[in-house]
mmCIF file of C-alpha atoms in Angstrom:
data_model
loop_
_atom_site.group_PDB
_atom_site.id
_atom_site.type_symbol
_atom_site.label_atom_id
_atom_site.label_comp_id
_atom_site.label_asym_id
_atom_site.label_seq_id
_atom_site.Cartn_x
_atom_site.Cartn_y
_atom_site.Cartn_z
ATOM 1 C CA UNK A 1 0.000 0.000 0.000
ATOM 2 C CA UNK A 2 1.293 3.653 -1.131
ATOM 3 C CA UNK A 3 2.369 5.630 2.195
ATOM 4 C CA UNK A 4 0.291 8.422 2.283
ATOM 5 C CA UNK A 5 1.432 12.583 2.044
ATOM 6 C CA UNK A 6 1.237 14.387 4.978
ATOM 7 C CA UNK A 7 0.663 18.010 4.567
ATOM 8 C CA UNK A 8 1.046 20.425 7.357
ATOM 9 C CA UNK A 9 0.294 24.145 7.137
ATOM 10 C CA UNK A 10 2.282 27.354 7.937
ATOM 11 C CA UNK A 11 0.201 29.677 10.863
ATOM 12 C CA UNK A 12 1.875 33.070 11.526
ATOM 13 C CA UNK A 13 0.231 34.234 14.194
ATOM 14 C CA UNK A 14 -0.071 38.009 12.947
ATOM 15 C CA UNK A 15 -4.332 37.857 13.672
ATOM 16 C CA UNK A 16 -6.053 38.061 16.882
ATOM 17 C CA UNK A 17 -6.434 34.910 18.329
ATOM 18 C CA UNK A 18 -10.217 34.429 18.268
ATOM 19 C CA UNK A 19 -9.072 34.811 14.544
ATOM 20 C CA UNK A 20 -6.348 32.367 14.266
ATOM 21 C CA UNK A 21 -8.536 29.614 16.469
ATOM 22 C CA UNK A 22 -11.055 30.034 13.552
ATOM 23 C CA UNK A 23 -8.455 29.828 11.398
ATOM 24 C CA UNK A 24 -6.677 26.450 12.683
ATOM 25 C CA UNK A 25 -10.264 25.035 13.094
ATOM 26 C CA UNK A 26 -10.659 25.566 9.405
ATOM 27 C CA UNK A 27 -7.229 24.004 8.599
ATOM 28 C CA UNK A 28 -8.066 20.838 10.635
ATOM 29 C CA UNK A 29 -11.872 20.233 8.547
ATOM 30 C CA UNK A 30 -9.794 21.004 5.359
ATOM 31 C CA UNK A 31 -8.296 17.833 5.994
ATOM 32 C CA UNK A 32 -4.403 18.863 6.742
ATOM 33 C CA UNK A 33 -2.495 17.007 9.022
ATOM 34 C CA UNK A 34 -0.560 19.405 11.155
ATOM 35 C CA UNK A 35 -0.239 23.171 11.565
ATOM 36 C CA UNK A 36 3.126 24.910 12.282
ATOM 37 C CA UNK A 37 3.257 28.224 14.400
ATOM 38 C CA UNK A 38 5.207 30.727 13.444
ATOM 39 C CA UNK A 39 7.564 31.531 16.710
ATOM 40 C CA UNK A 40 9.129 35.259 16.239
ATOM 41 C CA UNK A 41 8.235 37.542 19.345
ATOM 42 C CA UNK A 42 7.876 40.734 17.010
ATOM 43 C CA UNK A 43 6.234 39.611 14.270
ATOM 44 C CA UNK A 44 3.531 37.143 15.494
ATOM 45 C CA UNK A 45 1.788 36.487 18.767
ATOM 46 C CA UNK A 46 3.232 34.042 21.704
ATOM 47 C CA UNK A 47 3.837 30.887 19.652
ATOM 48 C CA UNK A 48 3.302 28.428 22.739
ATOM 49 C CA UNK A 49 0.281 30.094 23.629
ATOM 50 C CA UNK A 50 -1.341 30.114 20.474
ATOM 51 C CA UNK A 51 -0.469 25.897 20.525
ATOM 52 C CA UNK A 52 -1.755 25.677 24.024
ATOM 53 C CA UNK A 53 -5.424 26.732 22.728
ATOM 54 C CA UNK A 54 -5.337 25.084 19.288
ATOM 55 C CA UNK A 55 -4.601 21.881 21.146
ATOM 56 C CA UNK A 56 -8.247 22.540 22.813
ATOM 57 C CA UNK A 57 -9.593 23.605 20.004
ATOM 58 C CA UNK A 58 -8.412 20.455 17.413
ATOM 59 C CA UNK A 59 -8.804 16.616 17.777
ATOM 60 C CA UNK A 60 -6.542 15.558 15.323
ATOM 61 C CA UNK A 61 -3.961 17.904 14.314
ATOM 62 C CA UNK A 62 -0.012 17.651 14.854
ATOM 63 C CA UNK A 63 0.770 21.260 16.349
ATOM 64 C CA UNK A 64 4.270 22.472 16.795
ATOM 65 C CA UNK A 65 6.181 25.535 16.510
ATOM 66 C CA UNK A 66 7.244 26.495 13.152
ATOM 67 C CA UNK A 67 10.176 27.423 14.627
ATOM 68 C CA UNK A 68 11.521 28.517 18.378
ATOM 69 C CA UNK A 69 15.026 29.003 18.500
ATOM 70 C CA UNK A 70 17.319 28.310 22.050
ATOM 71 C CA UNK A 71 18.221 32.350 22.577
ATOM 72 C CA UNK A 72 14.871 34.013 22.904
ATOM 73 C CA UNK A 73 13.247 30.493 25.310
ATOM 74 C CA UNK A 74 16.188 29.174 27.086
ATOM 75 C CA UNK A 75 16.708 25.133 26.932
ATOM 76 C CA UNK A 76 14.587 24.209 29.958
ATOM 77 C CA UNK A 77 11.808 27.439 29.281
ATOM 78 C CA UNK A 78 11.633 25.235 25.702
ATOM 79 C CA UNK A 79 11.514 21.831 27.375
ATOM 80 C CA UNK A 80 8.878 22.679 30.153
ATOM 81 C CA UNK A 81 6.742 24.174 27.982
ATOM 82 C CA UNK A 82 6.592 21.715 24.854
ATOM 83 C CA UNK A 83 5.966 19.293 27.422
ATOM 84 C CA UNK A 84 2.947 21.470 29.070
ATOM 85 C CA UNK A 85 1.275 22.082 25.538
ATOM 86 C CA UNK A 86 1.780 17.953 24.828
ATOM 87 C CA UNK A 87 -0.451 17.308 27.941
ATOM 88 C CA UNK A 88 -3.154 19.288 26.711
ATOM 89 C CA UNK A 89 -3.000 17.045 22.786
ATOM 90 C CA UNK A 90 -1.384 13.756 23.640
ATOM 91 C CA UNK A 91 0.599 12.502 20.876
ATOM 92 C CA UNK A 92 -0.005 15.628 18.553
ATOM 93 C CA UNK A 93 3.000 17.543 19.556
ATOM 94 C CA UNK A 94 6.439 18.003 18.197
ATOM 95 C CA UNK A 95 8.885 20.615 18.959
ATOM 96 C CA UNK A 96 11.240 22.785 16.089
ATOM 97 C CA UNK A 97 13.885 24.463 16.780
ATOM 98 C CA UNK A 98 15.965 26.423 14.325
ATOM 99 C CA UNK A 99 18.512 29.381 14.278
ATOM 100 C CA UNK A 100 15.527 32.247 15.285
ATOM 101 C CA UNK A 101 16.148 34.398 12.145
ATOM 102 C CA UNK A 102 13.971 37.099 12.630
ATOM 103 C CA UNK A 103 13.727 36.322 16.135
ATOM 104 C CA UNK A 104 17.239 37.755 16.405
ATOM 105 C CA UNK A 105 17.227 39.957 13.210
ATOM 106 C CA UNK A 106 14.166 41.964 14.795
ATOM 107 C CA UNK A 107 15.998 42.583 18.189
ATOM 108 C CA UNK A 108 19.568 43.242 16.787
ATOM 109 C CA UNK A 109 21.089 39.655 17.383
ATOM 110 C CA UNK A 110 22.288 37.593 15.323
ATOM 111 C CA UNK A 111 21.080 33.787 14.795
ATOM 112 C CA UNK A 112 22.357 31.214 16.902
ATOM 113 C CA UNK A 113 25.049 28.903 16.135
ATOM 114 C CA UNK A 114 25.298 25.356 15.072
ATOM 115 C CA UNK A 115 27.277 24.752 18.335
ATOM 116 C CA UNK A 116 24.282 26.640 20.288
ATOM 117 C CA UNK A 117 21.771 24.589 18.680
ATOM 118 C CA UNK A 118 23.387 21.308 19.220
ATOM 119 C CA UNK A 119 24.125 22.233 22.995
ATOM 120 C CA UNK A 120 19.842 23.130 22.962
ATOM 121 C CA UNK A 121 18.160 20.297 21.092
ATOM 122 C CA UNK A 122 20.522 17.889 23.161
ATOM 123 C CA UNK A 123 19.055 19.195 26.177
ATOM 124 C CA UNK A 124 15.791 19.680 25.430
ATOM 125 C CA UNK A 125 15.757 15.979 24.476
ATOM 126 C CA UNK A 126 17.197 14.878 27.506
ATOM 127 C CA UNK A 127 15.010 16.909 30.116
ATOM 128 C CA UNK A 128 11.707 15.246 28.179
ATOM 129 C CA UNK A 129 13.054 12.265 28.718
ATOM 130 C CA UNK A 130 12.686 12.566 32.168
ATOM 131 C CA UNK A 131 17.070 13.014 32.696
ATOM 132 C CA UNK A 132 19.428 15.404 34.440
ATOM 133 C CA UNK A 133 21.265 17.598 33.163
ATOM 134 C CA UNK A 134 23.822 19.401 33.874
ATOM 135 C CA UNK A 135 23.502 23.529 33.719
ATOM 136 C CA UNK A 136 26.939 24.270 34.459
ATOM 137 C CA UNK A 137 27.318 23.713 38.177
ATOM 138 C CA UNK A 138 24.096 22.629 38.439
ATOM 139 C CA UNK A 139 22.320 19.648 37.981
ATOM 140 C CA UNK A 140 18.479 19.691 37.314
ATOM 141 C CA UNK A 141 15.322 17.660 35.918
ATOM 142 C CA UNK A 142 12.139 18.570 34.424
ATOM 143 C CA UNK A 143 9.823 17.386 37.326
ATOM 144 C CA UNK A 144 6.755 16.670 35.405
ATOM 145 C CA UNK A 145 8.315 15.030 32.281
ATOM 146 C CA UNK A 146 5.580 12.608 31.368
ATOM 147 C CA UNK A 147 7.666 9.960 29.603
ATOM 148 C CA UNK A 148 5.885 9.881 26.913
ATOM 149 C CA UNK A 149 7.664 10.010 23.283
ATOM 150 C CA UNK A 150 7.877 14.331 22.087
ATOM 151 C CA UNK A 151 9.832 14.202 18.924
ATOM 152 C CA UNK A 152 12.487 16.965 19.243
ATOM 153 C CA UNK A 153 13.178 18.516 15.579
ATOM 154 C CA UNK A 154 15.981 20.548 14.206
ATOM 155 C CA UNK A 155 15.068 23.208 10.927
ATOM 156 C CA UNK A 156 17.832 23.110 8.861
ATOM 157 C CA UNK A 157 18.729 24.986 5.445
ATOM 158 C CA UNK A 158 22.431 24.606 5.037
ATOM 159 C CA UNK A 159 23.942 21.579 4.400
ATOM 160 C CA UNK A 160 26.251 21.685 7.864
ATOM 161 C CA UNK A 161 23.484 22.301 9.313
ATOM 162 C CA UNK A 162 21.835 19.382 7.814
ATOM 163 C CA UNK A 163 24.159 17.245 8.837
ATOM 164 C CA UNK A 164 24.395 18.120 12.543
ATOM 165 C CA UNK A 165 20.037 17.420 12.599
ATOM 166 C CA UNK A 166 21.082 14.125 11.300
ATOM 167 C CA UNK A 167 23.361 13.457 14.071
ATOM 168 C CA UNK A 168 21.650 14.958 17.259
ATOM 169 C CA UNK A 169 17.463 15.396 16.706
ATOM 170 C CA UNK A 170 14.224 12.895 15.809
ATOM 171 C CA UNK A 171 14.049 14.570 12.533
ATOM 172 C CA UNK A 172 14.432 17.560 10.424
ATOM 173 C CA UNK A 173 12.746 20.603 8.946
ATOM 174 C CA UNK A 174 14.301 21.151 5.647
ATOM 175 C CA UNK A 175 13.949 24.689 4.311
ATOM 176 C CA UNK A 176 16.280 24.028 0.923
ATOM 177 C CA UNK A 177 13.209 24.206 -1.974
ATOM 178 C CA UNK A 178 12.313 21.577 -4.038
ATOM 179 C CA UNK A 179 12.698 19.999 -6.934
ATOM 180 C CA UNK A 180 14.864 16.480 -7.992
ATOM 181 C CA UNK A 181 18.567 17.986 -7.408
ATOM 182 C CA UNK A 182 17.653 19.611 -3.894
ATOM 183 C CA UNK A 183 16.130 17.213 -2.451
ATOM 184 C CA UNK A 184 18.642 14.240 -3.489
ATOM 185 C CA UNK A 185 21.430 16.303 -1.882
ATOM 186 C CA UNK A 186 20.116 17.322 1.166
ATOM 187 C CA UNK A 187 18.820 13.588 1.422
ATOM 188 C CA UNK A 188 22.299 13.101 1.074
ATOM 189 C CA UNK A 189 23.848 15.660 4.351
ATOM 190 C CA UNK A 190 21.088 14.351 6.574
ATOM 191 C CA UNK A 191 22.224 10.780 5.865
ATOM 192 C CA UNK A 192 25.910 11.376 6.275
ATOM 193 C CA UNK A 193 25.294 12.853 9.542
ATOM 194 C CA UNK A 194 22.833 9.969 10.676
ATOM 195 C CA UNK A 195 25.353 7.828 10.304
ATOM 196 C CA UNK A 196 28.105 9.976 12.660
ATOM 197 C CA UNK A 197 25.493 8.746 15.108
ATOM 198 C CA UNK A 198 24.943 5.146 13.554
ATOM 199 C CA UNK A 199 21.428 6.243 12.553
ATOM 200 C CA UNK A 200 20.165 5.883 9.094
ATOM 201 C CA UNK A 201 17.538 8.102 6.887
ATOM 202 C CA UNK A 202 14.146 6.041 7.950
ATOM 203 C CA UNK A 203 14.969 6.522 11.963
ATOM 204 C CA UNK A 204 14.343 10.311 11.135
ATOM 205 C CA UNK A 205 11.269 12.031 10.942
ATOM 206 C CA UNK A 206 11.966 14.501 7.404
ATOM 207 C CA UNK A 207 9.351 16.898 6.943
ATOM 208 C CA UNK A 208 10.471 19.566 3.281
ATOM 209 C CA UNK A 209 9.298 22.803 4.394
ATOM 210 C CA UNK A 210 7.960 24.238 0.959
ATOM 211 C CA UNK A 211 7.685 27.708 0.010
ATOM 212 C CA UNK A 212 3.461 28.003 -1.545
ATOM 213 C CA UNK A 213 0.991 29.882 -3.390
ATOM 214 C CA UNK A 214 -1.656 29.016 -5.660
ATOM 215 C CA UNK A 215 -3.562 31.178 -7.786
ATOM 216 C CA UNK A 216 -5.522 30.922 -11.034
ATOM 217 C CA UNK A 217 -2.647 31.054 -13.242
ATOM 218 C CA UNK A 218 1.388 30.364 -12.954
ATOM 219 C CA UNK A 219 2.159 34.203 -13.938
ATOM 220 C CA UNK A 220 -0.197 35.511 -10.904
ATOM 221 C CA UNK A 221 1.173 33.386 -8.527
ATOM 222 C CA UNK A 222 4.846 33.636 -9.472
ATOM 223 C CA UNK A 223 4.242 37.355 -9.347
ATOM 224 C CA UNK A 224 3.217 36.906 -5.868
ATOM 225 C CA UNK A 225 6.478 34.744 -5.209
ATOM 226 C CA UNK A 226 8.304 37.300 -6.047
ATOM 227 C CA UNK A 227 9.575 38.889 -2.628
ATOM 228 C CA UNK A 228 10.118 35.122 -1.259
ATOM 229 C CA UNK A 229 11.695 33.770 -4.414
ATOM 230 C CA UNK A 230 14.287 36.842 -4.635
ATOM 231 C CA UNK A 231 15.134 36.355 -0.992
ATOM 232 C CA UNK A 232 15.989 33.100 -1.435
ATOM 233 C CA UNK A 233 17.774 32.708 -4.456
ATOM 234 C CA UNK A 234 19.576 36.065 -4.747
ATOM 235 C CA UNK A 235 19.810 37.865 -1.462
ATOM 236 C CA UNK A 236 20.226 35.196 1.484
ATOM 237 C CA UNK A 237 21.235 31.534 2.073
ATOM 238 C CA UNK A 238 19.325 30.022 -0.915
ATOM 239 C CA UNK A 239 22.215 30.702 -3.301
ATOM 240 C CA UNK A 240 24.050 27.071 -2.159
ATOM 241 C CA UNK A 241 21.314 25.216 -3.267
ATOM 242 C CA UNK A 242 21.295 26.849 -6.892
ATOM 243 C CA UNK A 243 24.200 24.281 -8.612
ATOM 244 C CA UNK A 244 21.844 21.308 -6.880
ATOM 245 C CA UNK A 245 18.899 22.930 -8.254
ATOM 246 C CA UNK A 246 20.512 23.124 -11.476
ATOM 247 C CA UNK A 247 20.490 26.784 -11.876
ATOM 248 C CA UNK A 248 23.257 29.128 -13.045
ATOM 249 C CA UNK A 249 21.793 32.609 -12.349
ATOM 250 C CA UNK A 250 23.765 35.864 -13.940
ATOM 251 C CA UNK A 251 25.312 38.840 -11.544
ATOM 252 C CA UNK A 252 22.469 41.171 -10.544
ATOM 253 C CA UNK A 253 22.799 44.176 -9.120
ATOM 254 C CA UNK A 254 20.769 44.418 -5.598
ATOM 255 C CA UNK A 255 18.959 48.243 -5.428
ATOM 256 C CA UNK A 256 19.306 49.742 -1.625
ATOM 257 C CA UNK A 257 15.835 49.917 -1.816
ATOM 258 C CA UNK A 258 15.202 45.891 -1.434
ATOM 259 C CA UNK A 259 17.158 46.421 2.284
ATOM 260 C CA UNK A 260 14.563 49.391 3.338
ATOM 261 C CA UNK A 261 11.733 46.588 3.453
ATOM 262 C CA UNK A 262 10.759 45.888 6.695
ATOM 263 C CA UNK A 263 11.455 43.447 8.581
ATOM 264 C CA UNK A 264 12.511 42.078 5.262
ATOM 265 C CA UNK A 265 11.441 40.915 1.924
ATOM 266 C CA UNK A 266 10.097 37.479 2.591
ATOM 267 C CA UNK A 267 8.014 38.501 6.124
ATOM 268 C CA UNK A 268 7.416 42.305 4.373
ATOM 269 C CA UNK A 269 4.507 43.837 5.792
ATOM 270 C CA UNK A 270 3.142 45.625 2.989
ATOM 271 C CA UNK A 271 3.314 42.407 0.365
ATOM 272 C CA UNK A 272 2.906 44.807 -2.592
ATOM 273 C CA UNK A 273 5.774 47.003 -1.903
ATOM 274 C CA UNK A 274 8.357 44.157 -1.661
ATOM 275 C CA UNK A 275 6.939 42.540 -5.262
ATOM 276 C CA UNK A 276 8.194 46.527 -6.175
ATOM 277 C CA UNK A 277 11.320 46.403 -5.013
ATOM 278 C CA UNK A 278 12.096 42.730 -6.885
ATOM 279 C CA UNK A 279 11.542 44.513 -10.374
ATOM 280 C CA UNK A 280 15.245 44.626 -10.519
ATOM 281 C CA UNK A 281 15.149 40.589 -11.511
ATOM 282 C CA UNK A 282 14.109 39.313 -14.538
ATOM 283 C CA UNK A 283 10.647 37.394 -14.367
ATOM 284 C CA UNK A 284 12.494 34.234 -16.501
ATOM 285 C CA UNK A 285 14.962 34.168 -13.341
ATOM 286 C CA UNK A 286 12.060 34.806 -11.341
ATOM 287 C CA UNK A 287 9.915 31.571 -12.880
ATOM 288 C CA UNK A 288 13.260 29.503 -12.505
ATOM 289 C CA UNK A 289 13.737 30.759 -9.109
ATOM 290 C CA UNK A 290 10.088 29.315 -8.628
ATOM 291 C CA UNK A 291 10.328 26.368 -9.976
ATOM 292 C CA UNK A 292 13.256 25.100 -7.904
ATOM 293 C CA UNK A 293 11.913 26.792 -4.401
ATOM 294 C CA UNK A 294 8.576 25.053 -3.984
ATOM 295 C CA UNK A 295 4.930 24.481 -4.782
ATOM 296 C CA UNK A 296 4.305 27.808 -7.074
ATOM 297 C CA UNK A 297 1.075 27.866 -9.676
ATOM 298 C CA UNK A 298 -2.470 26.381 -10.033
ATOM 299 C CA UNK A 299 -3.753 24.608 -7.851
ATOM 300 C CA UNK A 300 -3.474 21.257 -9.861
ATOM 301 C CA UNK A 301 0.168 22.313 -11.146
ATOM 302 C CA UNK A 302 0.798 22.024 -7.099
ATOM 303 C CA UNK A 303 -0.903 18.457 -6.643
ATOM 304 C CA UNK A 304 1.131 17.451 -10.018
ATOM 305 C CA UNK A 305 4.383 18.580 -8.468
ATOM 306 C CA UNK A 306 3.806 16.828 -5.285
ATOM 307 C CA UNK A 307 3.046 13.474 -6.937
ATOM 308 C CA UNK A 308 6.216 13.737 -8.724
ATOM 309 C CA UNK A 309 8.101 14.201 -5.622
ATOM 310 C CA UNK A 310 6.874 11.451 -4.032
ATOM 311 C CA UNK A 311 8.836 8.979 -6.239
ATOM 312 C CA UNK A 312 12.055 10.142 -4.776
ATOM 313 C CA UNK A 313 9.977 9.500 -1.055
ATOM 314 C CA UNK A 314 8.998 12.744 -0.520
ATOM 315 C CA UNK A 315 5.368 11.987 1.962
ATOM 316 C CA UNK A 316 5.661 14.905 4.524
ATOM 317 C CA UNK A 317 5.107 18.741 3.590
ATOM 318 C CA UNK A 318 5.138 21.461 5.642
ATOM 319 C CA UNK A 319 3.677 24.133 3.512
ATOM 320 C CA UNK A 320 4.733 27.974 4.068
ATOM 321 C CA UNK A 321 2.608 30.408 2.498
ATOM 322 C CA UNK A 322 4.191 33.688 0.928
ATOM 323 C CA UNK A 323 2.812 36.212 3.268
ATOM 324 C CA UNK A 324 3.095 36.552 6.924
ATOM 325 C CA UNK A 325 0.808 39.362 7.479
ATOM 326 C CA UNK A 326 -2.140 37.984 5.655
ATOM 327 C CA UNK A 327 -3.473 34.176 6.562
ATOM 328 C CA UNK A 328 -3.341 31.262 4.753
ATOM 329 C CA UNK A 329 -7.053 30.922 3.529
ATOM 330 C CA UNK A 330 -6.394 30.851 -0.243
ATOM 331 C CA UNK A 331 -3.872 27.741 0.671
ATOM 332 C CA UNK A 332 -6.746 26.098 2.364
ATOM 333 C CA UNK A 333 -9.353 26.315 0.076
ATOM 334 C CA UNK A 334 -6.803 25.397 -2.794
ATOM 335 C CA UNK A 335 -5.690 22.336 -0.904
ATOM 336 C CA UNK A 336 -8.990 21.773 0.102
ATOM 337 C CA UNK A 337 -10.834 21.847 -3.066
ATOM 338 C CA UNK A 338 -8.522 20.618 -5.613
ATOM 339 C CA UNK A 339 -4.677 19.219 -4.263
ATOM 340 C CA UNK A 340 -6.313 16.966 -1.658
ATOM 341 C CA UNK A 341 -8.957 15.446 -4.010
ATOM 342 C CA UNK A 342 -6.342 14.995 -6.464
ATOM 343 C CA UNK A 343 -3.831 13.553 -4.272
ATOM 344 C CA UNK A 344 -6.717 10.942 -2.993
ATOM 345 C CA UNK A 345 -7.791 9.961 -6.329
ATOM 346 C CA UNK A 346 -3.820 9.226 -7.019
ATOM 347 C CA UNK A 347 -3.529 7.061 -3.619
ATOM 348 C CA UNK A 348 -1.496 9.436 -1.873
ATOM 349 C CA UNK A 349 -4.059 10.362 0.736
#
């Protein structure tokens, strides 16, 4: 029997909450599988609280942060409170923890480290576990650990990074895009460092965070891409997964203007203003760019994409809508309507 596609959804938590409980409530009947909460103390409401009440307000759901970081919640803060939320949705709960981007870029800090994460996820592991650890000179335990099984994540984009979730956590959050080259390689990291901890690819939980946005035709929604597509490709981290991607982009000039969006130009506030300040790329780089990031187009060009990652095992999406100021409804109904029906009718849900 096929292994069904799981499909988890991206919640900033930008609306009010009576909003966003509306919201996940609408994610859950839409037939998802999980919903990820967006963890950055200046852009979105309290992450953990937001999880607390969608675990009352869901049956079936996987909830998790989408993801906390070890700077802004220290080790045990992240620990005791993953474990409080889990009480209140047995089973449903997962915790990801990643570098805090915009957690730090929004206060003036900068990520943490590889070593910092390690030293975090470790921990965190070990105090659900119901262990003692060791904070410095002293020794403590997490008093109420309930023994039960929380799977302890680690995001990763970069392929060191990659490697180290292979090593030390239950799983990983890939943010790398998505298409045949990416995915083989960073298959590829996470495996080499499984083994470093004589672990191998199917004792890890791999869930391909996937940039998304549907619309009635490719050119609208790569148009809508745009801020998220140029961000990754051209202006951050996504450039090292380009030559596995297949892409050779030309030198392009970046305006100051594209620096001036706040807090930057994938989480921009005012969505329309960031598409302005990509006009400096060309919309052929922008469609490649696309194309290689995620799940960018119709609605059934999106359920056609994800059946054709499947063959190389792809069965566990997290998907991350463009904006972070506006909700994910157009996702839902999409998914809803048309990628879940077709997915069903293919054996894949």
């Amino acid at each position: 029997m096929t292994e069904p596609v799981r499909v988890h959804l991206r919640v900033p938590g930008t609306a009010p909450m009576p909003e966003l409980m509306t919201l996940i409530q609408s994610i859950e009947a839409a037939g998802f599988d999980g919903a990820g909460i967006l963890d950055s103390q200046m852009l979105s409401r309290d992450a953990f609280l937001i999880l607390g009440q969608a675990a009352t307000c869901t049956s079936r759901l996987a909830l998790f942060p989408a993801v906390t970081n070890p700077f802004t919640r220290h080790a045990s803060v992240l620990a005791g409170v993953i474990q409080t939320v889990e009480e209140l949705a047995p089973g449903r709960v997962k915790c990801v923890i990643g570098t805090g981007y915009t957690s730090a870029s929004t206060i003036g800090r900068k990520p943490a480290t590889l070593a910092e994460m390690r030293a975090c996820i470790t921990t965190v592991k070990a105090l659900l576990a119901g262990e003692t650890v060791d904070f410095g000179a002293t020794r403590g335990r997490l008093g109420y650990a309930s023994g039960r099984r929380i799977p302890v994540l680690m995001a990763a984009s970069g392929p060191k990074a990659i490697e180290v979730a292979g090593e030390i956590a239950d799983g990983a959050l890939l943010l790398v895009g998505f298409n045949r080259g990416i995915v083989e390689t960073a298959l590829a990291h996470l495996e080499r460092g499984a083994r470093r901890a004589g672990r191998r690819l199917e004792d890890l939980e791999i869930i391909w965070a996937v940039r998304t946005g549907t619309a009635a035709t490719t050119e609208e929604a790569r148009r809508a891409a745009r801020p998220t597509a140029v961000h990754w490709g051209i202006l951050r981290w996504g450039g090292q997964w380009l030559g596995p991607a297949g892409l050779r982009l030309p030198a392009i000039e970046i305006p100051d203007t594209v620096w001036k969006i706040y807090p930057d130009l994938s989480h921009a506030h005012d969505w329309e203003a960031a598409i302005a300040a990509t006009s400096f790329v060309p919309d052929e780089i922008v469609a490649q760019l696309c194309d290689a990031l995620g799940l960018i187009g119709t609605p059934d060009d999106c359920a056609g994409r994800i059946a054709e990652m499947t063959k190389l095992g792809v069965r566990n999406l997290y998907l991350m809508p463009f904006q972070t100021f506006v909700g994910p409804e157009q996702e839902v109904r999409a998914f809803r309507d048309v990628v879940f029906p077709r997915l069903r009718a293919a054996g894949l849900r």
